[in-house]
Amino acid sequence: MLIVQKYGGSSVANTERIFNVANRIIEYYKQGHDVIVVLSAQGDTTDDLIEKVKEISKSPSKREMDMLLSTGEQQSVALMAIALTEMGYPCISLNAAQVGMITTADYGNARIKKIKTERIKREIERKNIVLVTGFQGINNFDDITTLGRGGSDTTAVAIAAALHADKCEIYTDVDGVYTADPRVVKNARKIKEITYHEMLELASLGAKVLHNRSVELAKKYNVELVVRSSLTKAEGTIVKGGFNMEKMSVSGIAGDDKVARVALIGIDDTPGKAFEVFNALAKGNINVDLIIQSIGHEGKKDISFTIDTDALEDTKKIINNNIDRLGVKVVDFEQDLAKVSIVGAGMATDAGVASSMFEAMFDAHINIHMISTSDIKISILVNKADMKKAMCALHDKFALQY
Ligand code: ASP
Ligand code: MG
């Protein structure tokens, strides 16, 4: 079997952890498998490097940032190779240039275009354990790029796809994907299997177990992923395609407590106004999430939308610059809101889910400000102070029925 394993920064944070991972790698190697291991930078290395730069410059060159940040992963693979050699196992560490991990030119957020597989294949044939730097690539100018924070997951999935690996295991410091954040919902439980689609929704809703792009890539190339802990033998969560007919409607609950709402009251009820609002926001690079528009009366209507609280100041500026043009009467900005979502692939065919969700909020005396639905999730906007209560109530309503 060809196995790709990825170990995150916390899994290789210190010498003890490095040997712990080395032992896990050896376990597979000794069973006769070919093993490719992708590593992240140790512990907080990447953050520490960013802090160092802040002492020097407020606007460092993106190219030089990637040159710097990529060093963390290079340390990890070399240290792991030294550990495995010390333990008597053949191995080699490779960085992105040596592997031929070709990306677009966008420093700090590069996308993988192609992986030249020859070098890795040659090393595997030599029976080496191959240790590859996560997170980094190389562009057409032969410069080092990085894939964005948390990008090592994406490196691992890309390698698994390119080499048609039999298994792609993502090792982290939690033992899988949970029905809700266990720090918020005490009785949250580990999910055995989840679809790519559900995982993508949960990830974009704030369950940060996997790099979003890694799941997109896994879905595209049908790479089955296992998310598990490097510290225990627990089985983890399988992320895969398909659809389990017996599955419950709701798989997971996510909460995001950094939500602000903007209400534009009394906009001219003429064609093109919504376009004007959201075009101005898009030009300012503001990501808009939930949107509601009222039916309107007397030639006026209302539009409200939510944004990340970090984007509130920029949004205020953009809206205030456009108030006259839009014919807006009143603008209202509100912070301290939270988005709570239920996600599940079985939801589309289960008519009662939305009603159960609202019933749970009613029973818990939680007021809902906005609602948005799709075939795989329902999101509601509530007061930030109600988020935890809402998540627990929904977890009880749905997840405990497993
Ligand atoms: N070391 C990088 C980061 O901290 C990449 C990764 O961890 O996947 O973002
Ligand atoms: Mg990291």
mmCIF file of C-alpha atoms and ligand atoms in Angstrom:
data_model
loop_
_atom_site.group_PDB
_atom_site.id
_atom_site.type_symbol
_atom_site.label_atom_id
_atom_site.label_comp_id
_atom_site.label_asym_id
_atom_site.label_seq_id
_atom_site.Cartn_x
_atom_site.Cartn_y
_atom_site.Cartn_z
ATOM 1 C CA MET A 1 0.000 0.000 0.000
ATOM 2 C CA LEU A 2 1.083 3.553 -0.669
ATOM 3 C CA ILE A 3 0.244 5.702 2.330
ATOM 4 C CA VAL A 4 0.448 9.480 2.601
ATOM 5 C CA GLN A 5 0.462 10.798 6.153
ATOM 6 C CA LYS A 6 0.424 14.413 7.227
ATOM 7 C CA TYR A 7 1.397 15.513 10.703
ATOM 8 C CA GLY A 8 0.469 18.991 11.899
ATOM 9 C CA GLY A 9 2.636 21.416 13.841
ATOM 10 C CA SER A 10 1.511 20.272 17.287
ATOM 11 C CA SER A 11 2.296 16.629 16.389
ATOM 12 C CA VAL A 12 5.966 17.480 15.813
ATOM 13 C CA ALA A 13 6.255 20.356 18.309
ATOM 14 C CA ASN A 14 9.252 19.002 20.251
ATOM 15 C CA THR A 15 11.786 16.163 20.359
ATOM 16 C CA GLU A 16 9.494 13.818 22.242
ATOM 17 C CA ARG A 17 6.706 14.394 19.701
ATOM 18 C CA ILE A 18 9.133 13.914 16.807
ATOM 19 C CA PHE A 19 10.086 10.496 18.124
ATOM 20 C CA ASN A 20 6.428 9.705 18.750
ATOM 21 C CA VAL A 21 5.649 10.427 15.093
ATOM 22 C CA ALA A 22 8.794 8.597 13.942
ATOM 23 C CA ASN A 23 7.527 5.502 15.736
ATOM 24 C CA ARG A 24 4.164 5.735 14.033
ATOM 25 C CA ILE A 25 5.800 6.089 10.632
ATOM 26 C CA ILE A 26 8.045 3.089 11.299
ATOM 27 C CA GLU A 27 5.050 0.999 12.326
ATOM 28 C CA TYR A 28 3.599 1.381 8.817
ATOM 29 C CA TYR A 29 6.945 1.053 7.074
ATOM 30 C CA LYS A 30 7.658 -2.216 8.875
ATOM 31 C CA GLN A 31 4.357 -3.629 7.607
ATOM 32 C CA GLY A 32 5.811 -3.280 4.124
ATOM 33 C CA HIS A 33 3.981 -0.119 3.055
ATOM 34 C CA ASP A 34 5.447 2.733 1.052
ATOM 35 C CA VAL A 35 5.188 5.823 3.226
ATOM 36 C CA ILE A 36 5.229 9.482 2.226
ATOM 37 C CA VAL A 37 5.052 11.880 5.140
ATOM 38 C CA VAL A 38 4.110 15.555 4.860
ATOM 39 C CA LEU A 39 5.054 17.739 7.816
ATOM 40 C CA SER A 40 4.067 21.190 9.071
ATOM 41 C CA ALA A 41 6.351 23.544 10.930
ATOM 42 C CA GLN A 42 6.890 22.694 14.598
ATOM 43 C CA GLY A 43 4.390 24.160 17.078
ATOM 44 C CA ASP A 44 4.064 27.937 16.753
ATOM 45 C CA THR A 45 7.064 28.332 14.441
ATOM 46 C CA THR A 46 5.094 29.975 11.630
ATOM 47 C CA ASP A 47 3.412 32.443 14.009
ATOM 48 C CA ASP A 48 6.746 33.233 15.654
ATOM 49 C CA LEU A 49 8.319 34.002 12.297
ATOM 50 C CA ILE A 50 5.438 36.343 11.454
ATOM 51 C CA GLU A 51 5.898 38.115 14.794
ATOM 52 C CA LYS A 52 9.579 38.584 14.062
ATOM 53 C CA VAL A 53 8.764 40.275 10.794
ATOM 54 C CA LYS A 54 6.348 42.653 12.515
ATOM 55 C CA GLU A 55 9.275 44.018 14.526
ATOM 56 C CA ILE A 56 10.990 44.914 11.278
ATOM 57 C CA SER A 57 8.322 45.937 8.788
ATOM 58 C CA LYS A 58 4.607 46.676 8.524
ATOM 59 C CA SER A 59 4.467 45.819 4.837
ATOM 60 C CA PRO A 60 7.021 43.128 4.063
ATOM 61 C CA SER A 61 7.385 41.819 0.526
ATOM 62 C CA LYS A 62 5.193 38.760 0.001
ATOM 63 C CA ARG A 63 7.987 36.983 -1.788
ATOM 64 C CA GLU A 64 10.317 37.393 1.176
ATOM 65 C CA MET A 65 7.557 36.309 3.585
ATOM 66 C CA ASP A 66 7.266 33.014 1.729
ATOM 67 C CA MET A 67 11.020 32.645 1.657
ATOM 68 C CA LEU A 68 10.941 32.990 5.439
ATOM 69 C CA LEU A 69 7.798 31.036 6.374
ATOM 70 C CA SER A 70 8.787 28.035 4.277
ATOM 71 C CA THR A 71 11.815 27.491 6.521
ATOM 72 C CA GLY A 72 9.635 26.101 9.321
ATOM 73 C CA GLU A 73 8.565 23.079 7.282
ATOM 74 C CA GLN A 74 12.106 22.519 6.086
ATOM 75 C CA GLN A 75 13.259 22.263 9.701
ATOM 76 C CA SER A 76 10.564 19.694 10.462
ATOM 77 C CA VAL A 77 11.376 17.317 7.602
ATOM 78 C CA ALA A 78 15.113 17.477 8.246
ATOM 79 C CA LEU A 79 14.656 16.843 11.971
ATOM 80 C CA MET A 80 12.345 13.909 11.220
ATOM 81 C CA ALA A 81 14.841 12.469 8.748
ATOM 82 C CA ILE A 82 17.580 12.755 11.339
ATOM 83 C CA ALA A 83 15.378 11.011 13.922
ATOM 84 C CA LEU A 84 14.444 8.161 11.562
ATOM 85 C CA THR A 85 18.069 7.701 10.550
ATOM 86 C CA GLU A 86 19.032 7.606 14.222
ATOM 87 C CA MET A 87 16.482 4.819 14.675
ATOM 88 C CA GLY A 88 17.997 2.922 11.753
ATOM 89 C CA TYR A 89 15.457 3.506 8.977
ATOM 90 C CA PRO A 90 16.196 4.670 5.410
ATOM 91 C CA CYS A 91 14.637 8.011 4.598
ATOM 92 C CA ILE A 92 15.075 11.290 2.788
ATOM 93 C CA SER A 93 13.658 14.766 3.276
ATOM 94 C CA LEU A 94 12.602 16.824 0.264
ATOM 95 C CA ASN A 95 11.456 20.420 -0.062
ATOM 96 C CA ALA A 96 9.046 21.781 -2.683
ATOM 97 C CA ALA A 97 11.780 22.526 -5.221
ATOM 98 C CA GLN A 98 13.222 19.031 -4.897
ATOM 99 C CA VAL A 99 9.801 17.413 -5.221
ATOM 100 C CA GLY A 100 8.710 19.665 -8.072
ATOM 101 C CA MET A 101 5.625 21.063 -6.336
ATOM 102 C CA ILE A 102 4.683 23.631 -8.968
ATOM 103 C CA THR A 103 2.265 26.386 -7.935
ATOM 104 C CA THR A 104 0.818 29.629 -9.237
ATOM 105 C CA ALA A 105 2.836 32.752 -8.537
ATOM 106 C CA ASP A 106 0.615 34.182 -5.777
ATOM 107 C CA TYR A 107 2.889 34.489 -2.800
ATOM 108 C CA GLY A 108 1.124 33.668 0.444
ATOM 109 C CA ASN A 109 -1.826 32.046 -1.268
ATOM 110 C CA ALA A 110 -0.441 29.958 -4.110
ATOM 111 C CA ARG A 111 -2.383 27.130 -5.719
ATOM 112 C CA ILE A 112 -0.845 23.842 -6.739
ATOM 113 C CA LYS A 113 -0.693 23.444 -10.520
ATOM 114 C CA LYS A 114 1.247 20.245 -10.839
ATOM 115 C CA ILE A 115 3.431 17.832 -8.902
ATOM 116 C CA LYS A 116 6.340 16.249 -10.693
ATOM 117 C CA THR A 117 6.194 12.791 -9.215
ATOM 118 C CA GLU A 118 9.463 11.331 -10.585
ATOM 119 C CA ARG A 119 11.671 12.196 -7.629
ATOM 120 C CA ILE A 120 9.265 10.886 -4.997
ATOM 121 C CA LYS A 121 8.693 7.708 -7.021
ATOM 122 C CA ARG A 122 12.432 7.137 -7.334
ATOM 123 C CA GLU A 123 12.925 7.500 -3.587
ATOM 124 C CA ILE A 124 10.010 5.148 -2.877
ATOM 125 C CA GLU A 125 11.544 2.559 -5.212
ATOM 126 C CA ARG A 126 14.729 2.834 -3.198
ATOM 127 C CA LYS A 127 12.608 1.932 -0.154
ATOM 128 C CA ASN A 128 13.119 5.299 1.448
ATOM 129 C CA ILE A 129 10.553 6.836 3.766
ATOM 130 C CA VAL A 130 9.956 10.144 1.980
ATOM 131 C CA LEU A 131 9.513 13.266 4.108
ATOM 132 C CA VAL A 132 8.027 16.220 2.243
ATOM 133 C CA THR A 133 7.650 19.829 3.370
ATOM 134 C CA GLY A 134 4.008 20.867 3.643
ATOM 135 C CA PHE A 135 2.630 24.330 2.878
ATOM 136 C CA GLN A 136 5.256 25.326 0.295
ATOM 137 C CA GLY A 137 5.600 25.291 -3.453
ATOM 138 C CA ILE A 138 7.686 26.732 -6.196
ATOM 139 C CA ASN A 139 6.473 29.014 -8.986
ATOM 140 C CA ASN A 140 7.503 29.574 -12.606
ATOM 141 C CA PHE A 141 10.222 31.986 -11.510
ATOM 142 C CA ASP A 142 11.767 29.241 -9.361
ATOM 143 C CA ASP A 143 10.764 31.227 -6.278
ATOM 144 C CA ILE A 144 9.324 29.714 -3.131
ATOM 145 C CA THR A 145 5.600 30.199 -2.537
ATOM 146 C CA THR A 146 3.286 29.165 0.292
ATOM 147 C CA LEU A 147 -0.252 27.824 0.041
ATOM 148 C CA GLY A 148 -1.858 29.926 2.793
ATOM 149 C CA ARG A 149 -2.059 29.233 6.517
ATOM 150 C CA GLY A 150 -2.782 25.621 7.346
ATOM 151 C CA GLY A 151 -1.814 24.627 3.806
ATOM 152 C CA SER A 152 0.062 21.434 4.675
ATOM 153 C CA ASP A 153 -3.186 19.457 4.554
ATOM 154 C CA THR A 154 -3.534 20.542 0.947
ATOM 155 C CA THR A 155 0.034 19.451 0.164
ATOM 156 C CA ALA A 156 -0.724 15.994 1.534
ATOM 157 C CA VAL A 157 -3.960 15.573 -0.417
ATOM 158 C CA ALA A 158 -2.299 16.818 -3.616
ATOM 159 C CA ILE A 159 0.489 14.275 -3.264
ATOM 160 C CA ALA A 160 -1.999 11.493 -2.477
ATOM 161 C CA ALA A 161 -3.980 12.441 -5.603
ATOM 162 C CA ALA A 162 -0.940 12.732 -7.868
ATOM 163 C CA LEU A 163 0.485 9.367 -6.783
ATOM 164 C CA HIS A 164 -2.880 7.593 -6.481
ATOM 165 C CA ALA A 165 -2.138 6.713 -2.872
ATOM 166 C CA ASP A 166 -4.237 4.043 -1.185
ATOM 167 C CA LYS A 167 -4.629 6.095 1.975
ATOM 168 C CA CYS A 168 -4.288 9.703 3.072
ATOM 169 C CA GLU A 169 -4.160 10.209 6.821
ATOM 170 C CA ILE A 170 -4.221 13.665 8.374
ATOM 171 C CA TYR A 171 -2.807 13.563 11.900
ATOM 172 C CA THR A 172 -3.587 16.373 14.276
ATOM 173 C CA ASP A 173 -4.049 16.992 18.004
ATOM 174 C CA VAL A 174 -7.769 16.194 18.045
ATOM 175 C CA ASP A 175 -9.005 12.688 17.379
ATOM 176 C CA GLY A 176 -11.378 13.552 14.569
ATOM 177 C CA VAL A 177 -14.233 15.736 13.440
ATOM 178 C CA TYR A 178 -16.872 16.359 16.089
ATOM 179 C CA THR A 179 -20.609 16.984 15.905
ATOM 180 C CA ALA A 180 -19.839 20.401 17.438
ATOM 181 C CA ASP A 181 -16.866 22.135 19.049
ATOM 182 C CA PRO A 182 -16.384 20.064 22.259
ATOM 183 C CA ARG A 183 -15.275 23.209 24.077
ATOM 184 C CA VAL A 184 -18.730 24.683 23.482
ATOM 185 C CA VAL A 185 -20.952 21.605 23.496
ATOM 186 C CA LYS A 186 -19.880 19.272 26.291
ATOM 187 C CA ASN A 187 -21.510 16.113 24.954
ATOM 188 C CA ALA A 188 -20.296 16.577 21.361
ATOM 189 C CA ARG A 189 -19.175 13.317 19.857
ATOM 190 C CA LYS A 190 -16.766 12.192 17.216
ATOM 191 C CA ILE A 191 -18.247 11.600 13.768
ATOM 192 C CA LYS A 192 -17.261 8.278 12.197
ATOM 193 C CA GLU A 193 -17.868 9.248 8.589
ATOM 194 C CA ILE A 194 -18.671 12.504 6.903
ATOM 195 C CA THR A 195 -19.033 13.473 3.248
ATOM 196 C CA TYR A 196 -16.707 15.953 1.518
ATOM 197 C CA HIS A 197 -19.658 18.268 1.063
ATOM 198 C CA GLU A 198 -20.540 18.268 4.757
ATOM 199 C CA MET A 199 -16.914 18.691 5.743
ATOM 200 C CA LEU A 200 -16.579 21.697 3.450
ATOM 201 C CA GLU A 201 -19.605 23.310 5.035
ATOM 202 C CA LEU A 202 -18.422 22.618 8.561
ATOM 203 C CA ALA A 203 -14.934 23.894 7.721
ATOM 204 C CA SER A 204 -16.219 27.110 6.189
ATOM 205 C CA LEU A 205 -18.517 27.539 9.186
ATOM 206 C CA GLY A 206 -15.635 27.554 11.593
ATOM 207 C CA ALA A 207 -14.817 23.928 12.439
ATOM 208 C CA LYS A 208 -11.143 24.304 11.664
ATOM 209 C CA VAL A 209 -9.978 20.712 11.545
ATOM 210 C CA LEU A 210 -8.929 20.652 7.893
ATOM 211 C CA HIS A 211 -7.695 23.282 5.445
ATOM 212 C CA ASN A 212 -10.698 23.991 3.214
ATOM 213 C CA ARG A 213 -8.763 23.623 -0.010
ATOM 214 C CA SER A 214 -7.565 20.182 1.036
ATOM 215 C CA VAL A 215 -11.172 18.994 1.238
ATOM 216 C CA GLU A 216 -11.994 20.565 -2.130
ATOM 217 C CA LEU A 217 -9.027 18.794 -3.638
ATOM 218 C CA ALA A 218 -9.911 15.492 -1.976
ATOM 219 C CA LYS A 219 -13.435 15.795 -3.369
ATOM 220 C CA LYS A 220 -12.200 16.598 -6.863
ATOM 221 C CA TYR A 221 -9.810 13.641 -7.015
ATOM 222 C CA ASN A 222 -11.848 11.369 -4.768
ATOM 223 C CA VAL A 223 -9.091 10.959 -2.165
ATOM 224 C CA GLU A 224 -10.545 9.377 0.960
ATOM 225 C CA LEU A 225 -9.200 11.162 4.035
ATOM 226 C CA VAL A 226 -8.835 10.009 7.592
ATOM 227 C CA VAL A 227 -8.519 12.682 10.270
ATOM 228 C CA ARG A 228 -7.025 11.323 13.472
ATOM 229 C CA SER A 229 -4.830 12.099 16.439
ATOM 230 C CA SER A 230 -1.093 11.456 16.447
ATOM 231 C CA LEU A 231 -1.258 11.058 20.224
ATOM 232 C CA THR A 232 -3.792 8.238 20.537
ATOM 233 C CA LYS A 233 -4.724 5.087 18.666
ATOM 234 C CA ALA A 234 -8.345 6.237 18.253
ATOM 235 C CA GLU A 235 -9.762 5.596 14.812
ATOM 236 C CA GLY A 236 -10.589 9.130 13.707
ATOM 237 C CA THR A 237 -13.088 10.411 11.158
ATOM 238 C CA ILE A 238 -13.313 9.300 7.538
ATOM 239 C CA VAL A 239 -14.038 12.050 5.012
ATOM 240 C CA LYS A 240 -15.301 10.643 1.735
ATOM 241 C CA GLY A 241 -17.724 10.945 -1.137
ATOM 242 C CA GLY A 242 -21.065 9.289 -1.629
ATOM 243 C CA PHE A 243 -24.154 9.420 0.450
ATOM 244 C CA ASN A 244 -25.223 7.157 3.237
ATOM 245 C CA MET A 245 -28.957 6.563 2.943
ATOM 246 C CA GLU A 246 -29.404 5.608 6.569
ATOM 247 C CA LYS A 247 -27.641 8.662 7.797
ATOM 248 C CA MET A 248 -29.282 11.167 10.094
ATOM 249 C CA SER A 249 -30.296 14.449 8.531
ATOM 250 C CA VAL A 250 -27.981 16.556 10.655
ATOM 251 C CA SER A 251 -24.292 15.684 10.965
ATOM 252 C CA GLY A 252 -22.841 18.657 12.739
ATOM 253 C CA ILE A 253 -23.431 22.031 14.330
ATOM 254 C CA ALA A 254 -21.185 25.025 13.862
ATOM 255 C CA GLY A 255 -21.042 28.402 15.556
ATOM 256 C CA ASP A 256 -19.386 31.641 14.501
ATOM 257 C CA ASP A 257 -19.456 34.426 17.073
ATOM 258 C CA LYS A 258 -17.761 37.105 14.978
ATOM 259 C CA VAL A 259 -20.729 38.321 13.018
ATOM 260 C CA ALA A 260 -21.957 41.877 12.422
ATOM 261 C CA ARG A 261 -25.143 42.947 10.675
ATOM 262 C CA VAL A 262 -25.744 45.943 8.463
ATOM 263 C CA ALA A 263 -29.306 47.072 7.759
ATOM 264 C CA LEU A 264 -30.010 49.518 4.933
ATOM 265 C CA ILE A 265 -33.508 50.785 5.545
ATOM 266 C CA GLY A 266 -35.540 52.586 2.914
ATOM 267 C CA ILE A 267 -33.554 51.992 -0.270
ATOM 268 C CA ASP A 268 -35.187 53.106 -3.535
ATOM 269 C CA ASP A 269 -37.187 50.161 -4.856
ATOM 270 C CA THR A 270 -35.781 50.299 -8.380
ATOM 271 C CA PRO A 271 -33.743 47.812 -10.430
ATOM 272 C CA GLY A 272 -30.007 47.776 -9.775
ATOM 273 C CA LYS A 273 -29.914 48.903 -6.139
ATOM 274 C CA ALA A 274 -28.888 45.518 -4.741
ATOM 275 C CA PHE A 275 -26.229 45.341 -7.411
ATOM 276 C CA GLU A 276 -24.914 48.788 -6.439
ATOM 277 C CA VAL A 277 -24.661 47.850 -2.757
ATOM 278 C CA PHE A 278 -22.948 44.525 -3.213
ATOM 279 C CA ASN A 279 -20.785 45.658 -6.077
ATOM 280 C CA ALA A 280 -19.358 48.426 -3.893
ATOM 281 C CA LEU A 281 -18.730 45.888 -1.123
ATOM 282 C CA ALA A 282 -17.141 43.396 -3.511
ATOM 283 C CA LYS A 283 -14.812 46.072 -4.841
ATOM 284 C CA GLY A 284 -13.787 46.751 -1.259
ATOM 285 C CA ASN A 285 -13.104 43.017 -0.809
ATOM 286 C CA ILE A 286 -15.844 42.610 1.807
ATOM 287 C CA ASN A 287 -17.235 39.092 2.089
ATOM 288 C CA VAL A 288 -20.970 39.191 2.608
ATOM 289 C CA ASP A 289 -22.679 36.183 4.140
ATOM 290 C CA LEU A 290 -26.424 36.156 4.922
ATOM 291 C CA ILE A 291 -28.593 38.564 2.923
ATOM 292 C CA ILE A 292 -32.216 39.487 3.469
ATOM 293 C CA GLN A 293 -34.359 41.827 1.401
ATOM 294 C CA SER A 294 -37.829 42.892 2.438
ATOM 295 C CA ILE A 295 -40.782 43.098 0.061
ATOM 296 C CA GLY A 296 -40.849 46.841 0.535
ATOM 297 C CA HIS A 297 -43.616 49.384 0.250
ATOM 298 C CA GLU A 298 -44.176 52.949 -0.934
ATOM 299 C CA GLY A 299 -41.271 52.732 -3.361
ATOM 300 C CA LYS A 300 -38.768 51.732 -0.658
ATOM 301 C CA LYS A 301 -37.346 48.440 0.575
ATOM 302 C CA ASP A 302 -34.820 47.239 3.158
ATOM 303 C CA ILE A 303 -31.718 45.137 2.681
ATOM 304 C CA SER A 304 -29.757 43.607 5.568
ATOM 305 C CA PHE A 305 -26.652 41.502 5.381
ATOM 306 C CA THR A 306 -24.016 40.046 7.665
ATOM 307 C CA ILE A 307 -20.235 40.335 7.544
ATOM 308 C CA ASP A 308 -17.294 39.307 9.682
ATOM 309 C CA THR A 309 -16.833 41.763 12.582
ATOM 310 C CA ASP A 310 -13.270 42.375 11.347
ATOM 311 C CA ALA A 311 -14.732 43.884 8.180
ATOM 312 C CA LEU A 312 -17.112 46.244 10.007
ATOM 313 C CA GLU A 313 -15.000 49.411 9.848
ATOM 314 C CA ASP A 314 -14.288 49.043 6.124
ATOM 315 C CA THR A 315 -17.940 48.261 5.464
ATOM 316 C CA LYS A 316 -19.088 51.358 7.361
ATOM 317 C CA LYS A 317 -16.852 53.520 5.185
ATOM 318 C CA ILE A 318 -18.120 51.980 1.949
ATOM 319 C CA ILE A 319 -21.780 52.241 2.928
ATOM 320 C CA ASN A 320 -21.464 55.804 4.231
ATOM 321 C CA ASN A 321 -19.828 56.842 0.955
ATOM 322 C CA ASN A 322 -22.783 55.451 -0.989
ATOM 323 C CA ILE A 323 -25.770 56.452 1.152
ATOM 324 C CA ASP A 324 -26.943 59.318 -1.063
ATOM 325 C CA ARG A 325 -26.595 57.418 -4.289
ATOM 326 C CA LEU A 326 -28.648 54.506 -2.943
ATOM 327 C CA GLY A 327 -31.307 56.749 -1.474
ATOM 328 C CA VAL A 328 -30.999 55.008 1.897
ATOM 329 C CA LYS A 329 -32.964 56.564 4.768
ATOM 330 C CA VAL A 330 -31.421 54.829 7.776
ATOM 331 C CA VAL A 331 -28.320 52.683 8.175
ATOM 332 C CA ASP A 332 -28.017 50.463 11.193
ATOM 333 C CA PHE A 333 -24.862 48.569 12.186
ATOM 334 C CA GLU A 334 -25.051 45.867 14.830
ATOM 335 C CA GLN A 335 -22.275 43.802 16.410
ATOM 336 C CA ASP A 336 -22.311 41.002 18.984
ATOM 337 C CA LEU A 337 -24.192 38.576 16.808
ATOM 338 C CA ALA A 338 -23.485 34.940 16.077
ATOM 339 C CA LYS A 339 -24.305 32.550 13.277
ATOM 340 C CA VAL A 340 -25.328 29.057 14.289
ATOM 341 C CA SER A 341 -25.651 26.427 11.570
ATOM 342 C CA ILE A 342 -26.746 22.851 11.277
ATOM 343 C CA VAL A 343 -25.107 20.860 8.471
ATOM 344 C CA GLY A 344 -26.115 17.545 6.971
ATOM 345 C CA ALA A 345 -26.285 15.860 3.597
ATOM 346 C CA GLY A 346 -29.596 14.218 4.455
ATOM 347 C CA MET A 347 -31.311 17.529 5.077
ATOM 348 C CA ALA A 348 -32.513 18.105 1.526
ATOM 349 C CA THR A 349 -34.921 15.194 1.734
ATOM 350 C CA ASP A 350 -36.080 15.763 5.294
ATOM 351 C CA ALA A 351 -38.821 18.375 5.454
ATOM 352 C CA GLY A 352 -38.963 18.590 9.239
ATOM 353 C CA VAL A 353 -35.402 19.744 9.898
ATOM 354 C CA ALA A 354 -35.974 23.491 9.664
ATOM 355 C CA SER A 355 -39.062 23.302 11.812
ATOM 356 C CA SER A 356 -37.216 21.228 14.441
ATOM 357 C CA MET A 357 -34.421 23.773 14.469
ATOM 358 C CA PHE A 358 -36.797 26.662 15.063
ATOM 359 C CA GLU A 359 -38.703 24.683 17.657
ATOM 360 C CA ALA A 360 -35.461 24.113 19.580
ATOM 361 C CA MET A 361 -34.818 27.878 19.540
ATOM 362 C CA PHE A 362 -38.350 28.585 20.696
ATOM 363 C CA ASP A 363 -38.014 26.090 23.556
ATOM 364 C CA ALA A 364 -34.724 27.700 24.583
ATOM 365 C CA HIS A 365 -36.227 31.228 24.356
ATOM 366 C CA ILE A 366 -33.715 32.284 21.725
ATOM 367 C CA ASN A 367 -34.677 34.981 19.271
ATOM 368 C CA ILE A 368 -33.749 34.413 15.610
ATOM 369 C CA HIS A 369 -32.749 37.514 13.614
ATOM 370 C CA MET A 370 -32.047 36.039 10.194
ATOM 371 C CA ILE A 371 -32.405 32.662 8.494
ATOM 372 C CA SER A 372 -30.665 31.171 5.490
ATOM 373 C CA THR A 373 -31.082 27.699 4.022
ATOM 374 C CA SER A 374 -29.466 25.493 1.395
ATOM 375 C CA ASP A 375 -29.787 21.795 0.608
ATOM 376 C CA ILE A 376 -27.040 20.967 3.087
ATOM 377 C CA LYS A 377 -27.291 23.568 5.850
ATOM 378 C CA ILE A 378 -29.551 25.946 7.719
ATOM 379 C CA SER A 379 -28.009 28.988 9.377
ATOM 380 C CA ILE A 380 -29.627 31.340 11.836
ATOM 381 C CA LEU A 381 -28.405 34.616 13.239
ATOM 382 C CA VAL A 382 -28.783 35.005 16.997
ATOM 383 C CA ASN A 383 -27.344 37.229 19.723
ATOM 384 C CA LYS A 384 -23.746 36.346 20.513
ATOM 385 C CA ALA A 385 -24.733 35.771 24.149
ATOM 386 C CA ASP A 386 -27.124 33.037 22.982
ATOM 387 C CA MET A 387 -24.677 31.126 20.777
ATOM 388 C CA LYS A 388 -23.602 28.477 23.222
ATOM 389 C CA LYS A 389 -27.137 27.863 24.437
ATOM 390 C CA ALA A 390 -28.336 27.592 20.844
ATOM 391 C CA MET A 391 -25.621 25.111 19.874
ATOM 392 C CA CYS A 392 -26.288 22.922 22.910
ATOM 393 C CA ALA A 393 -30.043 23.006 22.301
ATOM 394 C CA LEU A 394 -29.574 21.991 18.666
ATOM 395 C CA HIS A 395 -27.096 19.304 19.596
ATOM 396 C CA ASP A 396 -29.672 17.842 21.941
ATOM 397 C CA LYS A 397 -32.412 18.137 19.361
ATOM 398 C CA PHE A 398 -30.502 16.426 16.550
ATOM 399 C CA ALA A 399 -27.158 14.856 17.342
ATOM 400 C CA LEU A 400 -28.156 12.890 20.415
ATOM 401 C CA GLN A 401 -30.531 10.880 18.283
ATOM 402 C CA TYR A 402 -27.613 9.028 16.712
HETATM 403 N N1 ASP B 1 2.974 25.959 9.111
HETATM 404 C C1 ASP B 1 1.908 26.495 8.325
HETATM 405 C C2 ASP B 1 0.943 27.236 9.204
HETATM 406 O O1 ASP B 1 1.097 27.255 10.415
HETATM 407 C C3 ASP B 1 1.240 25.447 7.510
HETATM 408 C C4 ASP B 1 0.482 24.405 8.276
HETATM 409 O O2 ASP B 1 0.561 24.329 9.491
HETATM 410 O O3 ASP B 1 -0.218 23.606 7.641
HETATM 411 O O4 ASP B 1 0.024 27.813 8.705
HETATM 412 MG MG MG B 2 0.911 25.185 11.600
#
